């Protein structure tokens, strides 16, 4: 019986390696996972975040009662807004600010003085 259990466990291990692709262990915090969001670029990402926020605003303005699919709208809206915050590319925005600053400085340095 033990041999069958080991064989089954090995098969499950192989299967899990091929099947579990959506969640990846977070290297910074134990017990948390990361999920990929496929976008065409930063502009697409920003439009996606904006759309999440717009849908949340519409949901907050709605006079509809709760449905069986969305029994707790405020919690769902809060979760969507938290996701939107996580999707904002802060590091990239910092890079853009510094790049702009360097380009402006370079332009000022290259302008000949009269």
mmCIF file with all atom_site columns, C-alpha atoms in Angstrom:
data_model
loop_
_atom_site.group_PDB
_atom_site.id
_atom_site.type_symbol
_atom_site.label_atom_id
_atom_site.label_alt_id
_atom_site.label_comp_id
_atom_site.label_asym_id
_atom_site.label_entity_id
_atom_site.label_seq_id
_atom_site.pdbx_PDB_ins_code
_atom_site.Cartn_x
_atom_site.Cartn_y
_atom_site.Cartn_z
_atom_site.occupancy
_atom_site.B_iso_or_equiv
_atom_site.pdbx_formal_charge
_atom_site.auth_seq_id
_atom_site.auth_comp_id
_atom_site.auth_asym_id
_atom_site.auth_atom_id
_atom_site.pdbx_PDB_model_num
ATOM 1   C CA . UNK A 1 1   ? 0.000   0.000  0.000   1.00 0.00 ? 1   UNK A CA 1
ATOM 2   C CA . UNK A 1 2   ? 2.826   2.401  0.862   1.00 0.00 ? 2   UNK A CA 1
ATOM 3   C CA . UNK A 1 3   ? 4.378   1.974  -2.594  1.00 0.00 ? 3   UNK A CA 1
ATOM 4   C CA . UNK A 1 4   ? 1.115   3.054  -4.232  1.00 0.00 ? 4   UNK A CA 1
ATOM 5   C CA . UNK A 1 5   ? 0.924   6.084  -1.939  1.00 0.00 ? 5   UNK A CA 1
ATOM 6   C CA . UNK A 1 6   ? 4.477   7.119  -2.854  1.00 0.00 ? 6   UNK A CA 1
ATOM 7   C CA . UNK A 1 7   ? 3.739   6.626  -6.555  1.00 0.00 ? 7   UNK A CA 1
ATOM 8   C CA . UNK A 1 8   ? 0.573   8.718  -6.259  1.00 0.00 ? 8   UNK A CA 1
ATOM 9   C CA . UNK A 1 9   ? 2.450   11.415 -4.370  1.00 0.00 ? 9   UNK A CA 1
ATOM 10  C CA . UNK A 1 10  ? 5.156   11.536 -7.056  1.00 0.00 ? 10  UNK A CA 1
ATOM 11  C CA . UNK A 1 11  ? 2.499   11.784 -9.769  1.00 0.00 ? 11  UNK A CA 1
ATOM 12  C CA . UNK A 1 12  ? 0.803   14.611 -7.877  1.00 0.00 ? 12  UNK A CA 1
ATOM 13  C CA . UNK A 1 13  ? 4.149   16.393 -7.569  1.00 0.00 ? 13  UNK A CA 1
ATOM 14  C CA . UNK A 1 14  ? 4.732   16.158 -11.330 1.00 0.00 ? 14  UNK A CA 1
ATOM 15  C CA . UNK A 1 15  ? 1.201   17.275 -12.065 1.00 0.00 ? 15  UNK A CA 1
ATOM 16  C CA . UNK A 1 16  ? 1.444   20.227 -9.691  1.00 0.00 ? 16  UNK A CA 1
ATOM 17  C CA . UNK A 1 17  ? 4.628   21.421 -11.387 1.00 0.00 ? 17  UNK A CA 1
ATOM 18  C CA . UNK A 1 18  ? 2.826   21.526 -14.728 1.00 0.00 ? 18  UNK A CA 1
ATOM 19  C CA . UNK A 1 19  ? -0.512  22.807 -13.446 1.00 0.00 ? 19  UNK A CA 1
ATOM 20  C CA . UNK A 1 20  ? 0.097   25.423 -10.769 1.00 0.00 ? 20  UNK A CA 1
ATOM 21  C CA . UNK A 1 21  ? 1.131   28.395 -12.906 1.00 0.00 ? 21  UNK A CA 1
ATOM 22  C CA . UNK A 1 22  ? -1.132  31.268 -11.836 1.00 0.00 ? 22  UNK A CA 1
ATOM 23  C CA . UNK A 1 23  ? 0.135   31.871 -8.290  1.00 0.00 ? 23  UNK A CA 1
ATOM 24  C CA . UNK A 1 24  ? 3.848   32.378 -7.610  1.00 0.00 ? 24  UNK A CA 1
ATOM 25  C CA . UNK A 1 25  ? 5.294   32.534 -4.099  1.00 0.00 ? 25  UNK A CA 1
ATOM 26  C CA . UNK A 1 26  ? 6.076   36.059 -3.013  1.00 0.00 ? 26  UNK A CA 1
ATOM 27  C CA . UNK A 1 27  ? 9.780   36.300 -2.176  1.00 0.00 ? 27  UNK A CA 1
ATOM 28  C CA . UNK A 1 28  ? 9.260   39.189 0.252   1.00 0.00 ? 28  UNK A CA 1
ATOM 29  C CA . UNK A 1 29  ? 6.419   37.880 2.418   1.00 0.00 ? 29  UNK A CA 1
ATOM 30  C CA . UNK A 1 30  ? 5.792   34.266 3.352   1.00 0.00 ? 30  UNK A CA 1
ATOM 31  C CA . UNK A 1 31  ? 2.257   33.078 2.726   1.00 0.00 ? 31  UNK A CA 1
ATOM 32  C CA . UNK A 1 32  ? 1.612   35.632 -0.034  1.00 0.00 ? 32  UNK A CA 1
ATOM 33  C CA . UNK A 1 33  ? 1.526   35.019 -3.756  1.00 0.00 ? 33  UNK A CA 1
ATOM 34  C CA . UNK A 1 34  ? 1.974   37.088 -6.910  1.00 0.00 ? 34  UNK A CA 1
ATOM 35  C CA . UNK A 1 35  ? -0.161  36.944 -10.042 1.00 0.00 ? 35  UNK A CA 1
ATOM 36  C CA . UNK A 1 36  ? 0.823   38.182 -13.495 1.00 0.00 ? 36  UNK A CA 1
ATOM 37  C CA . UNK A 1 37  ? -1.344  40.727 -15.249 1.00 0.00 ? 37  UNK A CA 1
ATOM 38  C CA . UNK A 1 38  ? -0.707  40.786 -18.971 1.00 0.00 ? 38  UNK A CA 1
ATOM 39  C CA . UNK A 1 39  ? -0.751  44.287 -20.460 1.00 0.00 ? 39  UNK A CA 1
ATOM 40  C CA . UNK A 1 40  ? 0.619   45.778 -23.666 1.00 0.00 ? 40  UNK A CA 1
ATOM 41  C CA . UNK A 1 41  ? 2.698   48.377 -21.836 1.00 0.00 ? 41  UNK A CA 1
ATOM 42  C CA . UNK A 1 42  ? 2.577   51.146 -19.256 1.00 0.00 ? 42  UNK A CA 1
ATOM 43  C CA . UNK A 1 43  ? -0.161  53.054 -21.067 1.00 0.00 ? 43  UNK A CA 1
ATOM 44  C CA . UNK A 1 44  ? -2.347  49.952 -21.163 1.00 0.00 ? 44  UNK A CA 1
ATOM 45  C CA . UNK A 1 45  ? -1.634  49.389 -17.464 1.00 0.00 ? 45  UNK A CA 1
ATOM 46  C CA . UNK A 1 46  ? -2.675  52.949 -16.618 1.00 0.00 ? 46  UNK A CA 1
ATOM 47  C CA . UNK A 1 47  ? -5.883  52.602 -18.642 1.00 0.00 ? 47  UNK A CA 1
ATOM 48  C CA . UNK A 1 48  ? -6.614  49.330 -16.829 1.00 0.00 ? 48  UNK A CA 1
ATOM 49  C CA . UNK A 1 49  ? -6.155  51.010 -13.436 1.00 0.00 ? 49  UNK A CA 1
ATOM 50  C CA . UNK A 1 50  ? -8.309  53.949 -14.542 1.00 0.00 ? 50  UNK A CA 1
ATOM 51  C CA . UNK A 1 51  ? -11.044 51.563 -15.670 1.00 0.00 ? 51  UNK A CA 1
ATOM 52  C CA . UNK A 1 52  ? -10.974 49.726 -12.329 1.00 0.00 ? 52  UNK A CA 1
ATOM 53  C CA . UNK A 1 53  ? -11.412 53.037 -10.542 1.00 0.00 ? 53  UNK A CA 1
ATOM 54  C CA . UNK A 1 54  ? -14.203 54.177 -12.900 1.00 0.00 ? 54  UNK A CA 1
ATOM 55  C CA . UNK A 1 55  ? -16.134 50.938 -12.400 1.00 0.00 ? 55  UNK A CA 1
ATOM 56  C CA . UNK A 1 56  ? -15.727 51.310 -8.640  1.00 0.00 ? 56  UNK A CA 1
ATOM 57  C CA . UNK A 1 57  ? -17.047 54.880 -8.800  1.00 0.00 ? 57  UNK A CA 1
ATOM 58  C CA . UNK A 1 58  ? -20.069 53.742 -10.814 1.00 0.00 ? 58  UNK A CA 1
ATOM 59  C CA . UNK A 1 59  ? -20.689 50.936 -8.341  1.00 0.00 ? 59  UNK A CA 1
ATOM 60  C CA . UNK A 1 60  ? -20.561 53.371 -5.430  1.00 0.00 ? 60  UNK A CA 1
ATOM 61  C CA . UNK A 1 61  ? -23.064 55.651 -7.182  1.00 0.00 ? 61  UNK A CA 1
ATOM 62  C CA . UNK A 1 62  ? -25.421 52.782 -7.968  1.00 0.00 ? 62  UNK A CA 1
ATOM 63  C CA . UNK A 1 63  ? -28.741 52.559 -6.182  1.00 0.00 ? 63  UNK A CA 1
ATOM 64  C CA . UNK A 1 64  ? -29.006 48.856 -6.946  1.00 0.00 ? 64  UNK A CA 1
ATOM 65  C CA . UNK A 1 65  ? -29.457 46.467 -4.078  1.00 0.00 ? 65  UNK A CA 1
ATOM 66  C CA . UNK A 1 66  ? -27.090 43.591 -3.438  1.00 0.00 ? 66  UNK A CA 1
ATOM 67  C CA . UNK A 1 67  ? -27.319 40.563 -5.693  1.00 0.00 ? 67  UNK A CA 1
ATOM 68  C CA . UNK A 1 68  ? -26.465 36.964 -4.995  1.00 0.00 ? 68  UNK A CA 1
ATOM 69  C CA . UNK A 1 69  ? -23.362 37.407 -7.189  1.00 0.00 ? 69  UNK A CA 1
ATOM 70  C CA . UNK A 1 70  ? -22.202 40.530 -5.311  1.00 0.00 ? 70  UNK A CA 1
ATOM 71  C CA . UNK A 1 71  ? -23.538 40.227 -1.766  1.00 0.00 ? 71  UNK A CA 1
ATOM 72  C CA . UNK A 1 72  ? -21.205 42.857 -0.251  1.00 0.00 ? 72  UNK A CA 1
ATOM 73  C CA . UNK A 1 73  ? -20.545 45.645 -2.802  1.00 0.00 ? 73  UNK A CA 1
ATOM 74  C CA . UNK A 1 74  ? -18.540 47.942 -0.475  1.00 0.00 ? 74  UNK A CA 1
ATOM 75  C CA . UNK A 1 75  ? -16.052 45.160 0.274   1.00 0.00 ? 75  UNK A CA 1
ATOM 76  C CA . UNK A 1 76  ? -15.762 44.236 -3.406  1.00 0.00 ? 76  UNK A CA 1
ATOM 77  C CA . UNK A 1 77  ? -15.236 47.877 -4.380  1.00 0.00 ? 77  UNK A CA 1
ATOM 78  C CA . UNK A 1 78  ? -12.606 48.286 -1.656  1.00 0.00 ? 78  UNK A CA 1
ATOM 79  C CA . UNK A 1 79  ? -10.781 45.194 -2.951  1.00 0.00 ? 79  UNK A CA 1
ATOM 80  C CA . UNK A 1 80  ? -10.833 46.523 -6.537  1.00 0.00 ? 80  UNK A CA 1
ATOM 81  C CA . UNK A 1 81  ? -9.431  49.878 -5.416  1.00 0.00 ? 81  UNK A CA 1
ATOM 82  C CA . UNK A 1 82  ? -6.676  48.122 -3.456  1.00 0.00 ? 82  UNK A CA 1
ATOM 83  C CA . UNK A 1 83  ? -5.746  46.177 -6.592  1.00 0.00 ? 83  UNK A CA 1
ATOM 84  C CA . UNK A 1 84  ? -5.737  49.402 -8.605  1.00 0.00 ? 84  UNK A CA 1
ATOM 85  C CA . UNK A 1 85  ? -3.300  50.927 -6.099  1.00 0.00 ? 85  UNK A CA 1
ATOM 86  C CA . UNK A 1 86  ? -0.997  47.913 -6.373  1.00 0.00 ? 86  UNK A CA 1
ATOM 87  C CA . UNK A 1 87  ? -0.977  48.200 -10.165 1.00 0.00 ? 87  UNK A CA 1
ATOM 88  C CA . UNK A 1 88  ? 0.220   51.804 -10.268 1.00 0.00 ? 88  UNK A CA 1
ATOM 89  C CA . UNK A 1 89  ? 3.828   51.845 -11.568 1.00 0.00 ? 89  UNK A CA 1
ATOM 90  C CA . UNK A 1 90  ? 5.430   54.079 -8.917  1.00 0.00 ? 90  UNK A CA 1
ATOM 91  C CA . UNK A 1 91  ? 9.033   53.019 -9.589  1.00 0.00 ? 91  UNK A CA 1
ATOM 92  C CA . UNK A 1 92  ? 8.634   53.636 -13.296 1.00 0.00 ? 92  UNK A CA 1
ATOM 93  C CA . UNK A 1 93  ? 7.057   57.032 -12.633 1.00 0.00 ? 93  UNK A CA 1
ATOM 94  C CA . UNK A 1 94  ? 10.071  57.948 -10.496 1.00 0.00 ? 94  UNK A CA 1
ATOM 95  C CA . UNK A 1 95  ? 12.325  56.910 -13.399 1.00 0.00 ? 95  UNK A CA 1
ATOM 96  C CA . UNK A 1 96  ? 10.299  59.090 -15.772 1.00 0.00 ? 96  UNK A CA 1
ATOM 97  C CA . UNK A 1 97  ? 10.594  62.095 -13.432 1.00 0.00 ? 97  UNK A CA 1
ATOM 98  C CA . UNK A 1 98  ? 14.366  61.673 -13.133 1.00 0.00 ? 98  UNK A CA 1
ATOM 99  C CA . UNK A 1 99  ? 14.710  61.159 -16.899 1.00 0.00 ? 99  UNK A CA 1
ATOM 100 C CA . UNK A 1 100 ? 12.726  64.320 -17.576 1.00 0.00 ? 100 UNK A CA 1
ATOM 101 C CA . UNK A 1 101 ? 14.889  66.230 -15.101 1.00 0.00 ? 101 UNK A CA 1
ATOM 102 C CA . UNK A 1 102 ? 18.086  65.000 -16.802 1.00 0.00 ? 102 UNK A CA 1
ATOM 103 C CA . UNK A 1 103 ? 16.761  65.861 -20.260 1.00 0.00 ? 103 UNK A CA 1
ATOM 104 C CA . UNK A 1 104 ? 15.756  69.358 -19.156 1.00 0.00 ? 104 UNK A CA 1
ATOM 105 C CA . UNK A 1 105 ? 19.175  69.890 -17.582 1.00 0.00 ? 105 UNK A CA 1
ATOM 106 C CA . UNK A 1 106 ? 20.880  68.658 -20.760 1.00 0.00 ? 106 UNK A CA 1
ATOM 107 C CA . UNK A 1 107 ? 18.750  71.006 -22.875 1.00 0.00 ? 107 UNK A CA 1
ATOM 108 C CA . UNK A 1 108 ? 19.612  73.964 -20.632 1.00 0.00 ? 108 UNK A CA 1
ATOM 109 C CA . UNK A 1 109 ? 23.315  73.113 -20.741 1.00 0.00 ? 109 UNK A CA 1
ATOM 110 C CA . UNK A 1 110 ? 23.300  72.889 -24.541 1.00 0.00 ? 110 UNK A CA 1
ATOM 111 C CA . UNK A 1 111 ? 21.632  76.277 -25.093 1.00 0.00 ? 111 UNK A CA 1
ATOM 112 C CA . UNK A 1 112 ? 24.367  78.775 -26.017 1.00 0.00 ? 112 UNK A CA 1
ATOM 113 C CA . UNK A 1 113 ? 24.449  81.919 -23.936 1.00 0.00 ? 113 UNK A CA 1
ATOM 114 C CA . UNK A 1 114 ? 24.374  85.263 -25.787 1.00 0.00 ? 114 UNK A CA 1
#
